[in-house]
Short mmCIF file of C-alpha atoms in Angstrom, two decimals:
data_model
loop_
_atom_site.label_atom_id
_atom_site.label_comp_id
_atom_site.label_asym_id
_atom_site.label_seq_id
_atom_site.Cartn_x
_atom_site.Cartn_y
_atom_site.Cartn_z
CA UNK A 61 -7.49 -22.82 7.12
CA UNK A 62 -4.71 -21.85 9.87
CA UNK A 63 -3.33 -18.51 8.77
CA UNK A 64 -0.32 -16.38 10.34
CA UNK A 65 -0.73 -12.78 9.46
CA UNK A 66 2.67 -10.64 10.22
CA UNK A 67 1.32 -7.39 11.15
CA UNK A 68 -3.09 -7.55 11.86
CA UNK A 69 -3.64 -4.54 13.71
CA UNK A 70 -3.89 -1.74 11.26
CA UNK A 71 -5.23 -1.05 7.69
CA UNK A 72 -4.53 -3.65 5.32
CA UNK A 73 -3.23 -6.59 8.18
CA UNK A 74 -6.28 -6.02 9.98
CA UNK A 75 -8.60 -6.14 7.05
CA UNK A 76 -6.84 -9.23 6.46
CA UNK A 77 -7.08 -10.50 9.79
CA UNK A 78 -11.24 -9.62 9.96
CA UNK A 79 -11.73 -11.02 6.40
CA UNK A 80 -10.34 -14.36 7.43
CA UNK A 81 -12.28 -14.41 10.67
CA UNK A 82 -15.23 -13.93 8.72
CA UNK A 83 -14.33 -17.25 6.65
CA UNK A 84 -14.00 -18.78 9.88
CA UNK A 85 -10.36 -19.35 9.62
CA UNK A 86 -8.18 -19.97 12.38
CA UNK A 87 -6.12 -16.60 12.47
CA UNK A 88 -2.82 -16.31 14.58
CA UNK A 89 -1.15 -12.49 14.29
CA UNK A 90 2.09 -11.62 15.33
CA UNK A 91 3.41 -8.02 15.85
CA UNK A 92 4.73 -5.38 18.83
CA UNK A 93 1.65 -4.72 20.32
CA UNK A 94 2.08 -1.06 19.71
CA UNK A 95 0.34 0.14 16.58
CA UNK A 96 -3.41 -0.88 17.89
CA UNK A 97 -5.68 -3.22 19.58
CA UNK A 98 -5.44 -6.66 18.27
CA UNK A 99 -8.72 -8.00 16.50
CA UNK A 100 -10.54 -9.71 18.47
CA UNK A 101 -11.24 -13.59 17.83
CA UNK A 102 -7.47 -13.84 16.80
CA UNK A 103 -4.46 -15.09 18.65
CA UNK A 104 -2.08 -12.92 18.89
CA UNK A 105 1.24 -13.23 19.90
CA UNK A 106 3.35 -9.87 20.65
CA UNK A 107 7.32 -10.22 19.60
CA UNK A 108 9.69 -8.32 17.43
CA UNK A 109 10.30 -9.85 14.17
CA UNK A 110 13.76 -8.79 13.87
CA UNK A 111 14.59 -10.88 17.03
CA UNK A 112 15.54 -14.39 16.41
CA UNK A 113 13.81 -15.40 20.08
CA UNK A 114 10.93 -13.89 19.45
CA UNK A 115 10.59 -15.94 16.02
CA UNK A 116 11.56 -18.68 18.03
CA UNK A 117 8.47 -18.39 20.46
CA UNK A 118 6.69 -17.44 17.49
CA UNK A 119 7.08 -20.81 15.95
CA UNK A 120 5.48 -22.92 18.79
CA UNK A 121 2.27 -21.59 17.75
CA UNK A 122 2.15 -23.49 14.28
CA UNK A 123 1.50 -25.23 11.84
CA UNK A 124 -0.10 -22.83 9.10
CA UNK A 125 -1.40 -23.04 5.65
CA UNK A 126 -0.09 -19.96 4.87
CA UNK A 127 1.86 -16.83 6.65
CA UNK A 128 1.11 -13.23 5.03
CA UNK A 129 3.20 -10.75 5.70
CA UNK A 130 1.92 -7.15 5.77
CA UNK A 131 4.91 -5.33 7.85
CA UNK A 132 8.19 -5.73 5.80
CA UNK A 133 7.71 -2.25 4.41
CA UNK A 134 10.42 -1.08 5.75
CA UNK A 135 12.59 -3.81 6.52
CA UNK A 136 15.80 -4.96 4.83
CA UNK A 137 16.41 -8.11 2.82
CA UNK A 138 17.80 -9.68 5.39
CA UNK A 139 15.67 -8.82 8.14
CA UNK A 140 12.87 -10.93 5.70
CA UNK A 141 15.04 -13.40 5.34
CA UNK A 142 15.71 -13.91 9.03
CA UNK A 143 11.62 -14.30 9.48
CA UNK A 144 11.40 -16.40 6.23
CA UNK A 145 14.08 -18.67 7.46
CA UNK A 146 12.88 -19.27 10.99
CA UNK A 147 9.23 -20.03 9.29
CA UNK A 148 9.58 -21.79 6.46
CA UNK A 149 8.92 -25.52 8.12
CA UNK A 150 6.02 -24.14 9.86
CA UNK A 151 4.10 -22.55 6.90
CA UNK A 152 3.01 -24.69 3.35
CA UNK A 153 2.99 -21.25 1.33
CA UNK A 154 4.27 -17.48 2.04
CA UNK A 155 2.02 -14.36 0.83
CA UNK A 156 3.87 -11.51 0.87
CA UNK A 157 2.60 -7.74 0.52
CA UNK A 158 5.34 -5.90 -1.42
CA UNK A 159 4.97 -3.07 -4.37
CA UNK A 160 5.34 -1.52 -7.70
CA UNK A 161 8.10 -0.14 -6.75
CA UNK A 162 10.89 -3.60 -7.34
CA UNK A 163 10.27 -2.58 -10.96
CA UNK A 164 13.26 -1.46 -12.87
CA UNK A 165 10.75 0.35 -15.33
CA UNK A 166 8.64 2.15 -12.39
CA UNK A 167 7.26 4.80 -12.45
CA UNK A 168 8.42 5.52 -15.81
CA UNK A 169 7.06 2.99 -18.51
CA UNK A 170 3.60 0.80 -18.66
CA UNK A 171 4.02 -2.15 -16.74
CA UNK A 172 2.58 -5.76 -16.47
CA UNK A 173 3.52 -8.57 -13.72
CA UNK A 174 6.45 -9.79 -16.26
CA UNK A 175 8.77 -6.74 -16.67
CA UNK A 176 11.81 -6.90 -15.05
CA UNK A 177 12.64 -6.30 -11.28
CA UNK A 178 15.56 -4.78 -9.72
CA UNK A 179 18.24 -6.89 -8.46
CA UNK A 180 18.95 -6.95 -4.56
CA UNK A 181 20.56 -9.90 -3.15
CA UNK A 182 18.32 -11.80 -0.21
CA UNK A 183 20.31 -10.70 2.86
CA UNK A 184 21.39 -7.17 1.70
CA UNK A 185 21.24 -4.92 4.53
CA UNK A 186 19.38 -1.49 4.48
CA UNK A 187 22.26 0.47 2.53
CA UNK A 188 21.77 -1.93 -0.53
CA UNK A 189 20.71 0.26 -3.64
CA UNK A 190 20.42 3.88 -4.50
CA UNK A 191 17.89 6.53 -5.78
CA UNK A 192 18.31 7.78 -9.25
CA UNK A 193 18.51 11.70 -9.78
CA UNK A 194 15.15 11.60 -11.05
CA UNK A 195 13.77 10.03 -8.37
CA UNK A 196 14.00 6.47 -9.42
CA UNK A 197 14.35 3.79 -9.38
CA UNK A 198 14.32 4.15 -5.61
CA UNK A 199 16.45 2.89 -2.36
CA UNK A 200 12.59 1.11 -1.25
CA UNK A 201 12.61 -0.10 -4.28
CA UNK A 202 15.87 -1.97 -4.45
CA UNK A 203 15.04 -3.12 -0.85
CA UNK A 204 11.62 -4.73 -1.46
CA UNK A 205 12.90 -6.60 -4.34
CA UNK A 206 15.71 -8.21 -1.98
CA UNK A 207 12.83 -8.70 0.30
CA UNK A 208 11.11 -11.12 -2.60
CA UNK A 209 14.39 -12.54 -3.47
CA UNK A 210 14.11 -13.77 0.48
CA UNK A 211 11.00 -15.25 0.79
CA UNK A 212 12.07 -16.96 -2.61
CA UNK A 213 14.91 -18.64 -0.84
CA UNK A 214 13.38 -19.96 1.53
CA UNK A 215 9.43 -20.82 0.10
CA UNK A 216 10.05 -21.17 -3.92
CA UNK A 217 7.24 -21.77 -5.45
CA UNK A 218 5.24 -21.88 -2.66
CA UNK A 219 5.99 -17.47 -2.41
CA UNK A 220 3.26 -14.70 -3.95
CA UNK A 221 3.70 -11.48 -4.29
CA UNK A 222 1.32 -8.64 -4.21
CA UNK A 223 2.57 -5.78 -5.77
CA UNK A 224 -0.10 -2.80 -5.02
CA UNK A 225 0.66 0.92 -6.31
CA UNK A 226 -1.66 2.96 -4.05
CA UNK A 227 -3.88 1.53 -1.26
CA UNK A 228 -6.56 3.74 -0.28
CA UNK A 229 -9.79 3.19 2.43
CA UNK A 230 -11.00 2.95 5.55
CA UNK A 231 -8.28 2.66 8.15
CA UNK A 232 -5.70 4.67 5.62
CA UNK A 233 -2.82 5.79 7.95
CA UNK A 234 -0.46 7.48 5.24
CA UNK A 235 -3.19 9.94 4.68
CA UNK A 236 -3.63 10.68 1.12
CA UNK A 237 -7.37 10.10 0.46
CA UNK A 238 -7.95 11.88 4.00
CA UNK A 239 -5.73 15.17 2.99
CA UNK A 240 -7.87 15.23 -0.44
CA UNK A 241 -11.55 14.66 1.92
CA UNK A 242 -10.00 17.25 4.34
CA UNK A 243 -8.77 19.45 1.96
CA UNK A 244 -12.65 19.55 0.13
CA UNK A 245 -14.14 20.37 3.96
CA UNK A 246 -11.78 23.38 3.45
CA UNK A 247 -13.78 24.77 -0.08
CA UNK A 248 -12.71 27.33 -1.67
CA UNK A 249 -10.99 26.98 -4.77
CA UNK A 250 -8.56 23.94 -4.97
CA UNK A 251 -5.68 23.18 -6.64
CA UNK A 252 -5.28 20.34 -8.80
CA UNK A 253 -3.59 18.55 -11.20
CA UNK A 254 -4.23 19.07 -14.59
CA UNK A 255 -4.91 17.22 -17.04
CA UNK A 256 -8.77 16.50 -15.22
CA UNK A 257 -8.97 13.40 -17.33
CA UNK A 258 -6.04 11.30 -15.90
CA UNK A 259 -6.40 7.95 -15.08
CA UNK A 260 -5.41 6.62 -11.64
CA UNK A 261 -5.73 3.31 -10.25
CA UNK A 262 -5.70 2.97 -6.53
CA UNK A 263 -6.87 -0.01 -5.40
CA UNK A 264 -9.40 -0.59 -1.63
CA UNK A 265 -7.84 -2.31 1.21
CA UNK A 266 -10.60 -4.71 1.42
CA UNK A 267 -10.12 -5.91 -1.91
CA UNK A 268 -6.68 -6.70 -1.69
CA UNK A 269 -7.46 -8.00 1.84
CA UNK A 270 -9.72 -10.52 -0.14
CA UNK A 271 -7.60 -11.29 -2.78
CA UNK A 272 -4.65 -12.05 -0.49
CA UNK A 273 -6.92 -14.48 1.63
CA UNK A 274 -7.57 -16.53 -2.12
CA UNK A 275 -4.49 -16.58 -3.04
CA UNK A 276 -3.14 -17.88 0.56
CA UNK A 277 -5.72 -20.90 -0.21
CA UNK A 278 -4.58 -21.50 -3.59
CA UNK A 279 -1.39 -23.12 -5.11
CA UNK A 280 -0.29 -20.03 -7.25
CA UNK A 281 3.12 -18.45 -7.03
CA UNK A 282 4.45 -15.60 -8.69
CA UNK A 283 3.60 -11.84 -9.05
CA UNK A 284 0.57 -10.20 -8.96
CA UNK A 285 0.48 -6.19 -9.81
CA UNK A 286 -2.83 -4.83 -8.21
CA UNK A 287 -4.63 -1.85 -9.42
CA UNK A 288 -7.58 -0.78 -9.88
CA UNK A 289 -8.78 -2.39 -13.17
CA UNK A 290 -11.08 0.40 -14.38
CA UNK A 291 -9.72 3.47 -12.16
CA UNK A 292 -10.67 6.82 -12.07
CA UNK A 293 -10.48 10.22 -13.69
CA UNK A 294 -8.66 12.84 -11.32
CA UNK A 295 -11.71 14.69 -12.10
CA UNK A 296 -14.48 12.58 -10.73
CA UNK A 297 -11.93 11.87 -7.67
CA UNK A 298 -11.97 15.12 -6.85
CA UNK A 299 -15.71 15.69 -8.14
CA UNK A 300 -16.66 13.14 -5.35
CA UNK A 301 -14.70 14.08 -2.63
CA UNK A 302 -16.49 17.41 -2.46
CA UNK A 303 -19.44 15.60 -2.59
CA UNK A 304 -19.20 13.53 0.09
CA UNK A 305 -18.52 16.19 2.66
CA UNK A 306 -21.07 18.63 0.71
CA UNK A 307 -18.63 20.63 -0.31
CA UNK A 308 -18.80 23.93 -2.52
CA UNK A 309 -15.34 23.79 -3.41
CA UNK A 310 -14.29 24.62 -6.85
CA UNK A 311 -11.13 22.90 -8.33
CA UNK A 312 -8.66 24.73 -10.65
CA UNK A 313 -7.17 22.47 -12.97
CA UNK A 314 -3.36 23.54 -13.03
CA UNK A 315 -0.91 22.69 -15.41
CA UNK A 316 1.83 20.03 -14.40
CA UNK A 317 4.59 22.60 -15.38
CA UNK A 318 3.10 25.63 -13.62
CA UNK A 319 2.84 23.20 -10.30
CA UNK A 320 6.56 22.04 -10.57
CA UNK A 321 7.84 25.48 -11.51
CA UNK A 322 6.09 26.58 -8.15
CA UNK A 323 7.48 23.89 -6.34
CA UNK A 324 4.70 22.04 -5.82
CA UNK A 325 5.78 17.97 -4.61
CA UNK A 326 4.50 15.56 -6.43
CA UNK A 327 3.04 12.40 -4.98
CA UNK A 328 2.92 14.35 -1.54
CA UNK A 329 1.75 17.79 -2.11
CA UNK A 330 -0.99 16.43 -4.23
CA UNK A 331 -1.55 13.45 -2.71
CA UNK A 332 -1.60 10.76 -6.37
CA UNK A 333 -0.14 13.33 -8.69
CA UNK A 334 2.57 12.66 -10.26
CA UNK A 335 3.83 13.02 -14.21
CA UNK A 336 5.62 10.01 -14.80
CA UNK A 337 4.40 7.86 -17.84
CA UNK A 338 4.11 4.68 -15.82
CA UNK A 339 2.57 5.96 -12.86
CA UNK A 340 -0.80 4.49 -13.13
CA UNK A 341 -0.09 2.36 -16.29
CA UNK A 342 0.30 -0.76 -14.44
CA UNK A 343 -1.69 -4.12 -15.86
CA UNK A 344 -3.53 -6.18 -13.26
CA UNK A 345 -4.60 -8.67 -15.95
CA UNK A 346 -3.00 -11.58 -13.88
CA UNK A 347 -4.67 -10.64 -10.93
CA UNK A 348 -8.02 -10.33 -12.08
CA UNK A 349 -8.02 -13.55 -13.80
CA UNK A 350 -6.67 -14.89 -10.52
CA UNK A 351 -9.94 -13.46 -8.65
CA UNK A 352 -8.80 -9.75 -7.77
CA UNK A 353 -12.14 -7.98 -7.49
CA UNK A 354 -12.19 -4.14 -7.02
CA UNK A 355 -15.45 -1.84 -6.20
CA UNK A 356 -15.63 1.35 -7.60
CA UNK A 357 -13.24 3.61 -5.96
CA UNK A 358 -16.35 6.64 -5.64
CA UNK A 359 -17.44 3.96 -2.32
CA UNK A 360 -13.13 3.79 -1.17
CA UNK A 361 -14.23 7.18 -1.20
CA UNK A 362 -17.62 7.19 0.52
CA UNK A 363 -16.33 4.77 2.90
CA UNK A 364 -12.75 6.20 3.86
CA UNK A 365 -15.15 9.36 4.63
CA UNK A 366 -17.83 7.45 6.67
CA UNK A 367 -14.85 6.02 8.79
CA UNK A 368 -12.87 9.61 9.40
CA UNK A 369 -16.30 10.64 10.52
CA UNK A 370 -16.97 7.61 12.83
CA UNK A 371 -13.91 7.16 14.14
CA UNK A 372 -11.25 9.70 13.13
CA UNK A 373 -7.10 8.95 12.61
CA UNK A 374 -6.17 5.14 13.96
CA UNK A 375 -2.63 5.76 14.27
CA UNK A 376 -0.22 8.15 14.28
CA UNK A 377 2.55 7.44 11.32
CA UNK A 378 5.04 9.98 10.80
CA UNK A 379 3.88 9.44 6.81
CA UNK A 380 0.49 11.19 7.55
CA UNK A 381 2.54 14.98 7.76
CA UNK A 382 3.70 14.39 4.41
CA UNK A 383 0.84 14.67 2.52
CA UNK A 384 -0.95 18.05 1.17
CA UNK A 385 0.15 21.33 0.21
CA UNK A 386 0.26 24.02 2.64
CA UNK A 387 -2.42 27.09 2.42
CA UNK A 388 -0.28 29.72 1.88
CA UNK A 389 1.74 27.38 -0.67
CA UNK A 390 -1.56 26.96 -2.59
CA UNK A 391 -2.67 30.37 -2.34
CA UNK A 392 0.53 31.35 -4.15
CA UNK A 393 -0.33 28.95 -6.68
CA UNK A 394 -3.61 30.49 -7.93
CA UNK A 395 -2.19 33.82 -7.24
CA UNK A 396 0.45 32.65 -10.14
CA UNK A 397 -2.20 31.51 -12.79
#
């Protein structure tokens, strides 16, 4: 196998990149050159995709069985289409990393890999959508579904999509997992979100790094929502994050309306709380059947802990100040209960 990967230099495009290595694929990577080392044993080739030269160059190092794409997050429609475009003789199938989020039902209702998607033309630009007053659907949202309806265009049948809710382990640069690790160093008693038995399905980087490597050999197409199968209690999440720094912390299950009434963000503040319904009611039936494999997410959290410890923060992404409540916010919060 001859395999482009857009991106290959941090978290989930390297994981990808080392997986396919390991196969003993013939791995090209394409990116800036500014968010890490590339892996070695890869070709890499340093260029902007949003610059039709670049692509240009880009293309002289093909054929490929497949491209994957791990760096449209934040691109517009059209700035996918103008890489799907200037690829799509070069590549026999497209895998493309996108999200939950180009549901029209997300985060509010259960969903499975046929409910409906937002509509966002292919070459929208980045003002193309809106955020509801409730927070969705979102702006990122609209965006990433014009960023399917792009590959689409140009690879049909021959274009996946893996639609991931929360990615969590080793190499994690938005820094959830590592506020809730750093946050149990801390002790004390913790704030968290009640109820203790709640669900949540994050799913490892290395799994989907896996499953996007079969389905870039296969002849699927389509959708593929991936979370974490089984998931995880809150509870046990938090139970073994203060046990894998030996932690004496002691968590204080608060209720959902005391935390908003005290201002408390969700999603950031608490890194993976949030009330909606849908949240983490998202089928990956498809995807399992397909080969997704995930490990229990107690080793994401072993591992993602072993890693901080080894080798500390890879990158720094603005994302990463986001996440956890302040002390003196928190304090307030169990001074209120």
């Amino acid at each position: 196998m001859r395999i482009l990967v857009i991106g290959g230099t941090w978290f989930l495009g390297k994981s990808i990149a080392e997986r396919a290595l390991g196969r003993g694929w013939a791995v090209t990577t394409f990116n800036r050159g500014q968010s890490g080392p590339d892996v070695e044993g890869v070709q890499p080739v340093h260029g902007n995709r949003m610059v039709q030269t670049d692509l240009d160059e880009l293309a002289q190092h093909s054929p490929w069985d497949a491209v994957i794409d791990t760096s449209s997050s934040d691109l517009a429609p059209r700035d996918v289409l103008l890489a799907t475009t200037a690829l799509r003789d070069m590549s026999r199938r497209w895998v493309h990393i996108s999200t939950v989020s180009v549901y029209q039902g997300w985060p509010h209702q259960p969903l499975t890999d046929a409910s409906p998607l937002l509509e966002c033309p292919a070459d929208a630009d980045e003002t193309y959508g809106y955020t509801g007053e409730d927070g969705s659907p979102t702006v990122y949202g609209f965006q990433k579904a014009g960023g399917e309806h792009a590959v689409t265009e140009a690879f049909g049948d021959a274009a996946v999509f893996l639609r991931p809710g929360v990615i969590l382990g080793p190499g994690e640069y938005v820094g959830r997992l590592p506020w809730w690790l750093s946050r149990a160093v801390r002790g004390g008693r913790i704030v968290a979100p009640a109820p203790a038995g709640r669900r949540i399905q994050p799913v490892d980087v290395r799994d989907v790094a896996e499953f996007a490597l079969g389905q870039a050999a296969s002849a699927s197409s389509g959708g593929y929502n991936l979370t974490h199968p089984e998931g995880i209690t809150f509870a046990d999440f938090v139970s073994e994050c203060l046990t894998v720094v030996d932690s004496t912390g002691i968590p204080v299950w608060v209720d959902p309306d005391v935390l908003v009434a005290q201002g408390v963000s969700q999603w950031t503040e608490l890194p993976l709380w949030r009330t909606h319904a849908g949240v983490w009611s998202v089928d990956s039936g498809r995807a399992v059947a397909a080969g997704l494999r995930c490990r229990p997410i107690t080793e994401t959290i072993r591992d993602t802990w072993a890693w901080l410890a080894r080798d500390g923060r890879p990158v720094h992404h603005p994302r990463w100040a986001e996440h956890g409540i302040a002390p003196d916010k928190e304090a307030k919060v169990l001074a209120s209960l």
